[in-house]
Amino acid sequence: MPIAFDNTYARLPERFYSRVHPARVPEPKLIRVNRELATELGIDPDWLESEEGTAVLAGNLVPEGADPIAQAYGGHQFGGWVPQLGDGRAILLGEVISRDGKRRDIQLKGSGRTEFSRGGDGKAALGPVLREYLVSEAMAALGVPTTRALAAVATGETVRRETPLAGGVFTRVAASHLRIGTFQYFAAQEDREAIQLLVEMAVARHFPEASEEENVPRALLEHVLAAQAKLVATWMGLGFIHGVMNTDNMAISGETIDYGPCAFMDEFHPQCVFSSIDQGRRYAWGNQPNIALWNLTRFAETLIPVMAESADKAVALAEESLATFPDQFRKAYGDVFRMKFGLGSRMSDEEVRSFTRDALAVLAKEEVDFTLFFRHLTRVAEGGEADALTHLFRTPEAGVQLLARWREAGGADVQAMRRANPVLIPRNHRVEEAIKAGYEGDFDLFHRLVEAWADPFG
Ligand code: AMP
Ligand code: MG
């Protein structure tokens, strides 16, 4: 068996998913296999690159042991409740135990229609396939919890979007695909038994230590709160904007999931968004912690029926847990920027946050590139010239002043700065160039970017 599947989700009651067969594609062509990840999953990368492996990655061959399903979930999209979303263009092939002993999902994205496709074709254009590959792997290299890219294939098929586009299939690997929206789907149906099963699965897969707790659902909530507080702080320290933090796009595992209109900021601005449909700036860089808490509150609501005998008691417990989120986020955010500015341990958390707030206000006003600023600051800490840094500012004098304040604050922990301030991030214009070339059948830039972004700290 080339892939040692060990499926658990497909053994849950049938209302959790719908069985489905991936659609056949005319002419599968392998673009790239993530050989290291394949090895971690116990899959022979040479086999995965073979004709048979490519057929599996294209959905043309269902491998032995797979049990393809589309998962049911609902969710709040831009604040509006949708009772049924589900995998409309994704098919879970199954689960494997990776070398580190952890269970991982293997999912095909773009493999055709499922029960949840509504009006959609269930397919993916090559652009989003290449984008998710590039950005999710760059995120992993940057040290951010994330779903991973196992492979990208071209299908030889044309998909209809605004214009006809070449199609592709993306193979995603995730700690699980349990989303806040999965819990919401069942909570909306008052399906207490399903919530109980989801709690058990989430704890077993992501937070086994929570199973020892007296109140397991509450312990799960607290682990998810902690994981998301850290995740969002990590995103923000990299200038990352997820773009569609709908509750169906927030994983219980604490991994970043669903790379749609996401991007890394160039010039710093806290209100920066990338999704053209996000008119209200709901998912702006600086609003991500608020949205995370909003989403986590929706998650907590789903756990009310299993958290205590009486609803009042459960609500009180949930509120108490949720109330810890702002402080957890502030702590994580302070830790991130303490490292980025190299502030060492002399400053208090409060001082770090206030320094960060003031410094970021200057960066916004001066339209400074977020990544370059921190990288040049690291060079200054290493003893380099300040000119390259101050020239990032519209008025270099503002850079000189900020640098003076940073020196006063005692910033100089070079080791921390090197680890926190990448040289390379997946800039959107580079991703777009790789996509454009990909549509013309040239994957050279795509491969070069995958390789360059695997080593972002230089
Ligand atoms: P997303 O915006 O990727 O989080 O997807 C939101 C919902 O739309 C999910 O239920 C998806 O499965 C569904 N969806 C997105 N694209 C397609 C498509 N091409 N065909 C069918 N369903 C889709
Ligand atoms: Mg989604």
Short mmCIF file of C-alpha atoms and ligand atoms in Angstrom, two decimals:
data_model
loop_
_atom_site.label_atom_id
_atom_site.label_comp_id
_atom_site.label_asym_id
_atom_site.label_seq_id
_atom_site.Cartn_x
_atom_site.Cartn_y
_atom_site.Cartn_z
CA MET A 1 0.00 0.00 0.00
CA PRO A 2 1.90 3.13 -1.18
CA ILE A 3 -0.02 5.33 1.26
CA ALA A 4 -0.67 3.75 4.66
CA PHE A 5 -4.13 5.19 5.24
CA ASP A 6 -5.64 4.94 8.69
CA ASN A 7 -8.97 6.73 8.43
CA THR A 8 -11.06 7.87 11.36
CA TYR A 9 -13.27 10.66 10.01
CA ALA A 10 -14.86 8.33 7.47
CA ARG A 11 -15.88 6.07 10.38
CA LEU A 12 -17.92 8.80 12.03
CA PRO A 13 -21.69 8.61 11.51
CA GLU A 14 -22.75 9.36 7.94
CA ARG A 15 -24.16 12.78 8.69
CA PHE A 16 -20.59 14.08 9.05
CA TYR A 17 -19.75 13.74 5.36
CA SER A 18 -20.80 12.52 1.98
CA ARG A 19 -18.95 9.78 0.12
CA VAL A 20 -17.68 10.93 -3.25
CA HIS A 21 -15.48 9.86 -6.11
CA PRO A 22 -12.89 12.32 -7.46
CA ALA A 23 -13.60 13.41 -11.04
CA ARG A 24 -11.42 12.08 -13.87
CA VAL A 25 -9.22 14.63 -15.61
CA PRO A 26 -8.03 14.31 -19.21
CA GLU A 27 -4.31 14.88 -19.01
CA PRO A 28 -2.69 14.98 -15.58
CA LYS A 29 0.75 16.54 -15.47
CA LEU A 30 2.78 16.70 -12.31
CA ILE A 31 3.99 20.18 -11.45
CA ARG A 32 5.65 19.49 -8.14
CA VAL A 33 5.76 17.02 -5.30
CA ASN A 34 6.92 18.13 -1.87
CA ARG A 35 9.44 15.33 -1.43
CA GLU A 36 10.38 16.12 2.19
CA LEU A 37 6.75 16.26 3.26
CA ALA A 38 6.00 13.00 1.42
CA THR A 39 8.83 11.34 3.32
CA GLU A 40 7.52 12.71 6.62
CA LEU A 41 4.16 11.16 5.77
CA GLY A 42 5.79 7.80 5.07
CA ILE A 43 5.08 8.06 1.33
CA ASP A 44 7.85 7.25 -1.15
CA PRO A 45 8.43 10.51 -3.06
CA ASP A 46 9.61 8.60 -6.16
CA TRP A 47 6.33 6.71 -6.24
CA LEU A 48 4.39 9.94 -5.79
CA GLU A 49 6.21 11.38 -8.81
CA SER A 50 5.53 8.26 -10.90
CA GLU A 51 2.65 7.95 -13.36
CA GLU A 52 0.63 6.07 -10.76
CA GLY A 53 1.37 8.65 -8.04
CA THR A 54 0.45 11.48 -10.42
CA ALA A 55 -2.83 9.74 -11.24
CA VAL A 56 -3.60 9.65 -7.51
CA LEU A 57 -2.73 13.34 -7.11
CA ALA A 58 -4.96 14.22 -10.06
CA GLY A 59 -7.89 12.25 -8.69
CA ASN A 60 -7.78 9.72 -11.56
CA LEU A 61 -6.85 6.84 -9.31
CA VAL A 62 -8.20 6.28 -5.82
CA PRO A 63 -5.36 4.62 -3.95
CA GLU A 64 -5.84 1.50 -1.87
CA GLY A 65 -6.99 2.35 1.63
CA ALA A 66 -8.41 5.75 0.72
CA ASP A 67 -12.03 6.47 1.65
CA PRO A 68 -12.87 9.66 -0.24
CA ILE A 69 -15.37 11.94 1.45
CA ALA A 70 -16.52 15.54 1.38
CA GLN A 71 -16.86 16.92 4.90
CA ALA A 72 -19.95 18.76 6.09
CA TYR A 73 -19.60 22.16 7.73
CA GLY A 74 -21.31 25.51 7.99
CA GLY A 75 -19.96 28.88 8.97
CA HIS A 76 -20.18 32.61 9.24
CA GLN A 77 -18.99 34.25 6.03
CA PHE A 78 -18.22 37.95 6.52
CA GLY A 79 -20.45 37.78 9.58
CA GLY A 80 -23.46 36.16 7.89
CA TRP A 81 -24.53 32.68 8.95
CA VAL A 82 -24.54 29.94 6.29
CA PRO A 83 -25.93 26.67 7.72
CA GLN A 84 -24.36 24.49 5.04
CA LEU A 85 -21.08 25.06 3.25
CA GLY A 86 -19.04 21.86 3.26
CA ASP A 87 -16.30 20.62 0.96
CA GLY A 88 -17.60 21.87 -2.36
CA ARG A 89 -14.29 21.52 -4.16
CA ALA A 90 -12.27 19.39 -1.77
CA ILE A 91 -12.16 15.67 -1.17
CA LEU A 92 -10.55 14.07 1.85
CA LEU A 93 -8.73 10.96 0.65
CA GLY A 94 -7.94 9.81 4.15
CA GLU A 95 -5.56 10.07 7.06
CA VAL A 96 -2.02 8.83 7.65
CA ILE A 97 0.20 8.75 10.70
CA SER A 98 3.32 10.73 9.93
CA ARG A 99 6.81 9.99 11.19
CA ASP A 100 6.37 12.26 14.19
CA GLY A 101 3.45 10.05 15.25
CA LYS A 102 0.85 12.70 14.39
CA ARG A 103 -2.25 12.04 12.34
CA ARG A 104 -2.51 14.04 9.11
CA ASP A 105 -5.30 14.51 6.57
CA ILE A 106 -4.56 14.18 2.87
CA GLN A 107 -7.04 16.15 0.81
CA LEU A 108 -7.43 16.89 -2.88
CA LYS A 109 -8.57 20.40 -3.72
CA GLY A 110 -10.19 20.88 -7.10
CA SER A 111 -11.20 17.28 -7.76
CA GLY A 112 -14.72 17.90 -8.90
CA ARG A 113 -18.24 18.25 -7.60
CA THR A 114 -19.51 16.95 -4.28
CA GLU A 115 -22.83 17.06 -2.47
CA PHE A 116 -21.74 20.48 -1.15
CA SER A 117 -20.81 22.11 -4.45
CA ARG A 118 -24.07 24.03 -4.92
CA GLY A 119 -23.62 25.96 -8.19
CA GLY A 120 -19.84 25.44 -8.31
CA ASP A 121 -17.88 23.08 -10.52
CA GLY A 122 -15.74 21.69 -7.70
CA LYS A 123 -12.64 22.46 -9.73
CA ALA A 124 -9.65 24.69 -9.15
CA ALA A 125 -7.85 26.90 -11.61
CA LEU A 126 -4.07 26.61 -11.73
CA GLY A 127 -3.57 30.07 -10.17
CA PRO A 128 -5.06 29.29 -6.75
CA VAL A 129 -3.27 25.92 -6.78
CA LEU A 130 0.12 27.54 -7.29
CA ARG A 131 -0.72 30.32 -4.81
CA GLU A 132 -1.65 27.92 -2.03
CA TYR A 133 1.45 25.83 -2.68
CA LEU A 134 3.77 28.85 -2.58
CA VAL A 135 2.24 30.64 0.36
CA SER A 136 1.53 27.68 2.63
CA GLU A 137 5.06 26.32 2.19
CA ALA A 138 6.56 29.77 2.76
CA MET A 139 4.49 30.07 5.94
CA ALA A 140 5.76 26.68 7.14
CA ALA A 141 9.35 27.80 6.52
CA LEU A 142 8.64 31.02 8.42
CA GLY A 143 7.67 28.87 11.39
CA VAL A 144 3.92 29.53 11.24
CA PRO A 145 1.52 26.67 12.05
CA THR A 146 -0.10 25.90 8.71
CA THR A 147 -1.59 23.30 6.45
CA ARG A 148 1.02 22.05 3.98
CA ALA A 149 1.36 21.49 0.27
CA LEU A 150 2.06 17.92 -0.79
CA ALA A 151 1.65 18.39 -4.53
CA ALA A 152 0.34 20.42 -7.43
CA VAL A 153 -0.80 18.95 -10.74
CA ALA A 154 -2.18 20.42 -13.93
CA THR A 155 -5.25 18.61 -15.21
CA GLY A 156 -5.18 19.46 -18.90
CA GLU A 157 -8.72 20.71 -18.44
CA THR A 158 -10.11 24.20 -18.87
CA VAL A 159 -12.18 25.62 -16.03
CA ARG A 160 -14.60 28.47 -16.53
CA ARG A 161 -14.03 31.48 -14.32
CA GLU A 162 -14.40 35.06 -15.55
CA THR A 163 -12.25 33.78 -18.39
CA PRO A 164 -11.41 30.17 -19.29
CA LEU A 165 -8.37 29.03 -17.31
CA ALA A 166 -6.15 25.96 -17.10
CA GLY A 167 -7.21 23.68 -14.25
CA GLY A 168 -5.23 22.09 -11.46
CA VAL A 169 -5.47 19.95 -8.36
CA PHE A 170 -3.77 20.82 -5.10
CA THR A 171 -3.00 18.22 -2.45
CA ARG A 172 -3.31 19.66 1.03
CA VAL A 173 -2.02 18.09 4.20
CA ALA A 174 -3.50 19.23 7.50
CA ALA A 175 -3.36 18.22 11.15
CA SER A 176 -7.11 17.96 10.57
CA HIS A 177 -9.82 19.78 8.68
CA LEU A 178 -11.94 20.32 11.78
CA ARG A 179 -13.10 23.91 11.60
CA ILE A 180 -15.13 26.15 13.85
CA GLY A 181 -17.72 25.75 11.10
CA THR A 182 -17.76 21.97 11.59
CA PHE A 183 -18.94 22.45 15.17
CA GLN A 184 -21.37 25.16 14.09
CA TYR A 185 -22.96 22.91 11.47
CA PHE A 186 -24.01 20.42 14.14
CA ALA A 187 -24.73 22.96 16.88
CA ALA A 188 -27.22 24.64 14.56
CA GLN A 189 -29.02 21.30 14.29
CA GLU A 190 -28.89 20.86 18.08
CA ASP A 191 -26.99 17.63 17.48
CA ARG A 192 -25.41 17.21 20.90
CA GLU A 193 -24.06 13.76 20.12
CA ALA A 194 -22.18 15.08 17.09
CA ILE A 195 -20.64 17.89 19.13
CA GLN A 196 -19.51 15.32 21.68
CA LEU A 197 -17.86 13.25 18.93
CA LEU A 198 -16.15 16.32 17.50
CA VAL A 199 -14.83 17.31 20.91
CA GLU A 200 -13.39 13.82 21.38
CA MET A 201 -11.78 13.85 17.95
CA ALA A 202 -10.35 17.36 18.30
CA VAL A 203 -8.88 16.57 21.70
CA ALA A 204 -7.41 13.26 20.55
CA ARG A 205 -5.85 14.80 17.46
CA HIS A 206 -4.71 18.20 18.66
CA PHE A 207 -4.72 18.57 22.42
CA PRO A 208 -4.42 15.09 23.99
CA GLU A 209 -3.43 16.69 27.30
CA ALA A 210 -6.95 18.14 27.50
CA SER A 211 -8.41 14.64 27.88
CA GLU A 212 -7.05 14.55 31.45
CA GLU A 213 -9.08 17.61 32.43
CA GLU A 214 -12.26 17.41 34.45
CA ASN A 215 -14.19 19.50 31.93
CA VAL A 216 -12.87 18.31 28.56
CA PRO A 217 -14.98 20.59 26.30
CA ARG A 218 -13.90 23.60 28.30
CA ALA A 219 -10.27 22.47 28.19
CA LEU A 220 -10.61 22.15 24.41
CA LEU A 221 -11.99 25.70 24.20
CA GLU A 222 -9.06 26.98 26.24
CA HIS A 223 -6.49 25.19 24.09
CA VAL A 224 -8.06 26.53 20.92
CA LEU A 225 -8.13 30.06 22.38
CA ALA A 226 -4.44 29.82 23.27
CA ALA A 227 -3.46 28.39 19.88
CA GLN A 228 -5.38 31.07 17.97
CA ALA A 229 -4.03 33.92 20.11
CA LYS A 230 -0.51 32.80 19.27
CA LEU A 231 -1.29 32.14 15.63
CA VAL A 232 -2.78 35.57 14.97
CA ALA A 233 0.11 37.29 16.80
CA THR A 234 2.56 35.33 14.63
CA TRP A 235 0.70 36.37 11.46
CA MET A 236 0.77 39.99 12.51
CA GLY A 237 4.50 39.91 13.21
CA LEU A 238 5.03 38.86 9.60
CA GLY A 239 2.64 41.41 8.15
CA PHE A 240 0.39 38.55 7.07
CA ILE A 241 -3.27 39.15 6.33
CA HIS A 242 -5.37 36.01 6.05
CA GLY A 243 -8.07 37.77 4.07
CA VAL A 244 -11.05 35.49 4.73
CA MET A 245 -11.23 34.70 8.43
CA ASN A 246 -14.68 33.21 8.13
CA THR A 247 -15.47 30.64 10.81
CA ASP A 248 -15.24 27.85 8.22
CA ASN A 249 -11.68 28.99 7.51
CA MET A 250 -10.49 28.77 11.10
CA ALA A 251 -9.03 25.42 12.06
CA ILE A 252 -9.43 23.93 15.52
CA SER A 253 -5.81 22.71 15.29
CA GLY A 254 -4.43 26.26 15.28
CA GLU A 255 -3.03 25.86 11.78
CA THR A 256 -3.48 28.57 9.19
CA ILE A 257 -5.94 27.23 6.63
CA ASP A 258 -7.40 28.40 3.29
CA TYR A 259 -5.06 30.64 1.37
CA GLY A 260 -7.42 32.61 -0.80
CA PRO A 261 -7.00 36.37 -0.96
CA CYS A 262 -4.28 36.31 1.69
CA ALA A 263 -1.08 38.32 1.37
CA PHE A 264 1.89 39.80 3.13
CA MET A 265 1.80 43.58 3.42
CA ASP A 266 4.36 45.63 1.62
CA GLU A 267 3.95 49.13 3.06
CA PHE A 268 2.70 48.93 6.60
CA HIS A 269 -0.85 49.96 7.27
CA PRO A 270 -3.01 48.52 10.05
CA GLN A 271 -6.15 48.81 7.91
CA CYS A 272 -4.58 46.94 4.99
CA VAL A 273 -6.83 44.29 3.36
CA PHE A 274 -6.40 42.22 0.21
CA SER A 275 -9.79 40.80 -0.53
CA SER A 276 -11.68 43.00 -2.95
CA ILE A 277 -14.94 41.81 -1.40
CA ASP A 278 -13.87 42.90 2.09
CA GLN A 279 -15.30 46.40 1.71
CA GLY A 280 -15.84 46.90 5.43
CA ARG A 281 -12.20 46.01 6.19
CA ARG A 282 -13.49 43.31 8.49
CA TYR A 283 -10.37 41.21 7.92
CA ALA A 284 -7.77 44.01 7.91
CA TRP A 285 -4.30 43.33 9.42
CA GLY A 286 -5.10 45.12 12.66
CA ASN A 287 -8.59 43.68 13.01
CA GLN A 288 -7.52 40.04 12.96
CA PRO A 289 -7.42 39.58 16.76
CA ASN A 290 -10.94 41.03 17.08
CA ILE A 291 -12.23 38.70 14.41
CA ALA A 292 -10.43 35.73 15.94
CA LEU A 293 -12.22 36.40 19.23
CA TRP A 294 -15.53 36.86 17.43
CA ASN A 295 -15.03 33.50 15.73
CA LEU A 296 -13.91 31.83 18.94
CA THR A 297 -17.05 33.12 20.64
CA ARG A 298 -19.06 31.32 17.93
CA PHE A 299 -16.98 28.21 18.70
CA ALA A 300 -17.65 28.51 22.44
CA GLU A 301 -21.39 28.75 21.73
CA THR A 302 -21.31 25.36 20.03
CA LEU A 303 -19.86 23.80 23.19
CA ILE A 304 -22.52 25.14 25.59
CA PRO A 305 -24.64 21.96 25.51
CA VAL A 306 -21.67 19.75 26.44
CA MET A 307 -19.80 22.04 28.83
CA ALA A 308 -22.07 21.86 31.90
CA GLU A 309 -25.36 20.45 33.11
CA SER A 310 -27.10 23.80 33.06
CA ALA A 311 -26.84 26.25 30.18
CA ASP A 312 -26.32 29.16 32.59
CA LYS A 313 -23.36 27.46 34.15
CA ALA A 314 -21.91 26.57 30.73
CA VAL A 315 -22.30 30.15 29.49
CA ALA A 316 -20.56 31.47 32.60
CA LEU A 317 -17.65 29.06 32.08
CA ALA A 318 -17.37 29.91 28.40
CA GLU A 319 -17.43 33.64 29.10
CA GLU A 320 -14.75 33.27 31.72
CA SER A 321 -12.52 31.43 29.23
CA LEU A 322 -13.20 33.83 26.36
CA ALA A 323 -12.36 36.77 28.61
CA THR A 324 -8.76 35.54 28.80
CA PHE A 325 -8.25 35.90 25.04
CA PRO A 326 -7.37 39.62 24.89
CA ASP A 327 -4.60 39.20 27.46
CA GLN A 328 -3.31 36.03 25.80
CA PHE A 329 -3.20 37.80 22.48
CA ARG A 330 -1.51 40.90 23.95
CA LYS A 331 1.13 38.71 25.55
CA ALA A 332 1.81 36.78 22.35
CA TYR A 333 1.86 39.98 20.27
CA GLY A 334 4.26 41.62 22.73
CA ASP A 335 6.54 38.57 22.61
CA VAL A 336 6.60 38.70 18.81
CA PHE A 337 7.49 42.39 18.63
CA ARG A 338 9.94 42.15 21.53
CA MET A 339 11.88 39.75 19.31
CA LYS A 340 11.41 41.76 16.13
CA PHE A 341 12.76 44.92 17.76
CA GLY A 342 15.38 42.91 19.68
CA LEU A 343 14.22 44.53 22.90
CA GLY A 344 15.62 41.87 25.21
CA SER A 345 14.14 41.36 28.65
CA ARG A 346 14.76 44.75 30.23
CA MET A 347 11.49 46.31 29.08
CA SER A 348 8.19 45.26 30.61
CA ASP A 349 5.50 43.77 28.37
CA GLU A 350 3.55 47.00 28.66
CA GLU A 351 6.60 49.05 27.62
CA VAL A 352 7.20 46.78 24.63
CA ARG A 353 3.61 47.18 23.51
CA SER A 354 3.67 50.93 23.86
CA PHE A 355 6.99 51.16 21.99
CA THR A 356 5.55 48.94 19.27
CA ARG A 357 2.37 50.99 19.01
CA ASP A 358 4.34 54.22 18.56
CA ALA A 359 6.84 52.71 16.13
CA LEU A 360 4.11 51.15 13.97
CA ALA A 361 2.28 54.47 13.86
CA VAL A 362 5.41 56.03 12.38
CA LEU A 363 5.78 53.19 9.85
CA ALA A 364 2.17 53.71 8.75
CA LYS A 365 2.51 57.46 8.42
CA GLU A 366 5.81 57.13 6.56
CA GLU A 367 4.57 54.29 4.28
CA VAL A 368 7.48 52.07 5.20
CA ASP A 369 7.82 48.54 3.89
CA PHE A 370 7.14 46.33 6.91
CA THR A 371 9.52 43.46 6.10
CA LEU A 372 12.37 45.64 4.86
CA PHE A 373 12.12 47.85 7.92
CA PHE A 374 12.69 44.99 10.33
CA ARG A 375 15.37 43.46 8.16
CA HIS A 376 17.30 46.72 7.90
CA LEU A 377 16.85 47.27 11.62
CA THR A 378 18.45 43.85 12.15
CA ARG A 379 21.38 44.97 9.98
CA VAL A 380 21.73 48.12 12.06
CA ALA A 381 21.74 45.96 15.21
CA GLU A 382 24.52 43.93 13.58
CA GLY A 383 26.54 47.12 13.23
CA GLY A 384 25.51 48.12 9.69
CA GLU A 385 24.82 51.57 8.30
CA ALA A 386 21.53 53.29 9.12
CA ASP A 387 21.10 54.87 5.67
CA ALA A 388 19.34 51.93 4.02
CA LEU A 389 16.87 51.94 6.88
CA THR A 390 16.12 55.64 7.00
CA HIS A 391 15.66 55.76 3.24
CA LEU A 392 12.64 53.49 3.59
CA PHE A 393 10.85 56.43 5.21
CA ARG A 394 9.16 59.11 3.13
CA THR A 395 10.95 61.60 5.33
CA PRO A 396 14.28 60.01 6.30
CA GLU A 397 14.42 62.27 9.37
CA ALA A 398 11.46 60.35 10.80
CA GLY A 399 13.55 57.18 10.41
CA VAL A 400 16.49 58.80 12.18
CA GLN A 401 14.22 59.74 15.09
CA LEU A 402 12.66 56.30 15.32
CA LEU A 403 16.12 54.74 15.30
CA ALA A 404 17.20 57.01 18.15
CA ARG A 405 14.18 55.95 20.21
CA TRP A 406 14.90 52.31 19.45
CA ARG A 407 18.49 52.75 20.64
CA GLU A 408 17.23 54.37 23.84
CA ALA A 409 14.84 51.48 24.33
CA GLY A 410 17.87 49.22 24.31
CA GLY A 411 17.08 47.19 21.19
CA ALA A 412 20.05 45.04 20.19
CA ASP A 413 19.23 41.34 20.73
CA VAL A 414 20.61 40.42 17.32
CA GLN A 415 19.99 36.68 17.65
CA ALA A 416 16.30 37.23 18.33
CA MET A 417 16.02 39.75 15.52
CA ARG A 418 17.57 37.39 12.98
CA ARG A 419 15.08 34.69 13.91
CA ALA A 420 12.08 37.02 13.89
CA ASN A 421 12.76 39.17 10.83
CA PRO A 422 12.81 37.28 7.54
CA VAL A 423 14.79 38.41 4.52
CA LEU A 424 12.26 36.81 2.18
CA ILE A 425 8.51 36.72 2.31
CA PRO A 426 6.14 35.62 -0.47
CA ARG A 427 5.49 39.01 -1.99
CA ASN A 428 2.23 39.13 -3.88
CA HIS A 429 3.71 40.44 -7.12
CA ARG A 430 6.14 37.51 -7.21
CA VAL A 431 3.32 35.03 -6.58
CA GLU A 432 1.36 36.68 -9.39
CA GLU A 433 4.33 36.46 -11.78
CA ALA A 434 4.72 32.75 -11.04
CA ILE A 435 1.00 32.22 -11.65
CA LYS A 436 1.08 34.13 -14.93
CA ALA A 437 4.03 32.06 -16.15
CA GLY A 438 2.28 28.89 -14.94
CA TYR A 439 -0.75 29.66 -17.11
CA GLU A 440 1.68 29.90 -20.02
CA GLY A 441 3.01 26.45 -19.17
CA ASP A 442 6.24 27.69 -17.60
CA PHE A 443 6.75 26.56 -14.00
CA ASP A 444 10.35 27.63 -13.71
CA LEU A 445 9.67 30.70 -11.56
CA PHE A 446 7.22 28.71 -9.42
CA HIS A 447 9.93 26.15 -8.64
CA ARG A 448 12.53 28.83 -7.98
CA LEU A 449 10.22 30.64 -5.57
CA VAL A 450 9.32 27.44 -3.70
CA GLU A 451 13.03 26.83 -3.21
CA ALA A 452 13.94 30.41 -2.27
CA TRP A 453 11.10 30.78 0.22
CA ALA A 454 12.07 27.54 1.94
CA ASP A 455 14.94 29.48 3.52
CA PRO A 456 13.40 32.85 4.46
CA PHE A 457 15.82 33.97 7.14
CA GLY A 458 18.86 33.90 4.86
P1 AMP B 1 -13.77 29.28 0.50
O1 AMP B 1 -14.11 30.68 0.06
O2 AMP B 1 -12.66 28.66 -0.28
O3 AMP B 1 -13.56 29.16 1.97
O4 AMP B 1 -15.06 28.41 0.14
C1 AMP B 1 -16.34 28.69 0.64
C2 AMP B 1 -17.31 27.61 0.21
O5 AMP B 1 -17.49 27.61 -1.21
C3 AMP B 1 -16.89 26.20 0.57
O6 AMP B 1 -18.03 25.48 0.93
C4 AMP B 1 -16.28 25.71 -0.70
O7 AMP B 1 -16.30 24.31 -0.78
C5 AMP B 1 -17.19 26.33 -1.75
N1 AMP B 1 -16.54 26.47 -3.06
C6 AMP B 1 -15.55 27.32 -3.40
N2 AMP B 1 -15.19 27.17 -4.68
C7 AMP B 1 -15.95 26.19 -5.20
C8 AMP B 1 -16.07 25.55 -6.48
N3 AMP B 1 -15.28 25.90 -7.51
N4 AMP B 1 -16.98 24.58 -6.63
C9 AMP B 1 -17.77 24.23 -5.61
N5 AMP B 1 -17.73 24.77 -4.38
C10 AMP B 1 -16.83 25.74 -4.17
MG MG B 2 -12.93 27.62 3.07
#
